[in-house]
């Protein structure tokens, strides 16, 4: 009978994703804000013309 520890796998994935998100959270937030500002500025600039 094949048995697998799904709880251990879920715990490992959760820990890995938590460390990955905490590591790249600031860079991803900065990138998202820059893209949002660039998009809003481009739409505002095109709206003026």
Short mmCIF file of C-alpha atoms in Angstrom, two decimals:
data_model
loop_
_atom_site.label_atom_id
_atom_site.label_comp_id
_atom_site.label_asym_id
_atom_site.label_seq_id
_atom_site.Cartn_x
_atom_site.Cartn_y
_atom_site.Cartn_z
CA UNK A 1 0.00 0.00 0.00
CA UNK A 2 1.45 3.33 -1.05
CA UNK A 3 1.21 5.95 1.65
CA UNK A 4 2.41 9.51 1.46
CA UNK A 5 2.70 12.18 4.13
CA UNK A 6 0.66 14.96 2.59
CA UNK A 7 0.88 17.03 5.78
CA UNK A 8 4.68 17.01 5.67
CA UNK A 9 4.61 17.97 2.00
CA UNK A 10 2.14 20.79 2.63
CA UNK A 11 4.22 22.03 5.56
CA UNK A 12 7.39 22.02 3.46
CA UNK A 13 5.68 23.83 0.60
CA UNK A 14 4.21 26.37 3.00
CA UNK A 15 7.58 27.04 4.63
CA UNK A 16 9.32 27.34 1.26
CA UNK A 17 6.67 29.66 -0.16
CA UNK A 18 6.72 31.76 3.02
CA UNK A 19 10.50 32.24 2.87
CA UNK A 20 10.33 32.87 -0.89
CA UNK A 21 7.56 35.46 -0.53
CA UNK A 22 9.22 37.19 2.41
CA UNK A 23 12.45 37.32 0.44
CA UNK A 24 11.01 38.71 -2.80
CA UNK A 25 8.03 40.59 -1.36
CA UNK A 26 9.74 43.99 -1.31
CA UNK A 27 11.14 43.68 -4.83
CA UNK A 28 7.81 42.47 -6.21
CA UNK A 29 5.97 45.30 -4.47
CA UNK A 30 8.37 47.88 -5.89
CA UNK A 31 8.02 46.41 -9.38
CA UNK A 32 4.22 46.39 -9.13
CA UNK A 33 4.15 50.00 -7.94
CA UNK A 34 6.49 51.10 -10.73
CA UNK A 35 4.37 49.34 -13.36
CA UNK A 36 1.20 50.84 -11.90
CA UNK A 37 2.67 54.35 -11.90
CA UNK A 38 3.96 53.92 -15.44
CA UNK A 39 0.59 52.64 -16.64
CA UNK A 40 -1.34 55.43 -14.93
CA UNK A 41 1.07 58.06 -16.25
CA UNK A 42 0.86 56.71 -19.81
CA UNK A 43 -2.95 56.66 -19.72
CA UNK A 44 -3.03 60.16 -18.21
CA UNK A 45 -0.58 61.46 -20.81
CA UNK A 46 -2.52 59.89 -23.67
CA UNK A 47 -5.72 61.37 -22.22
CA UNK A 48 -4.25 64.87 -22.46
CA UNK A 49 -3.57 64.53 -26.16
#
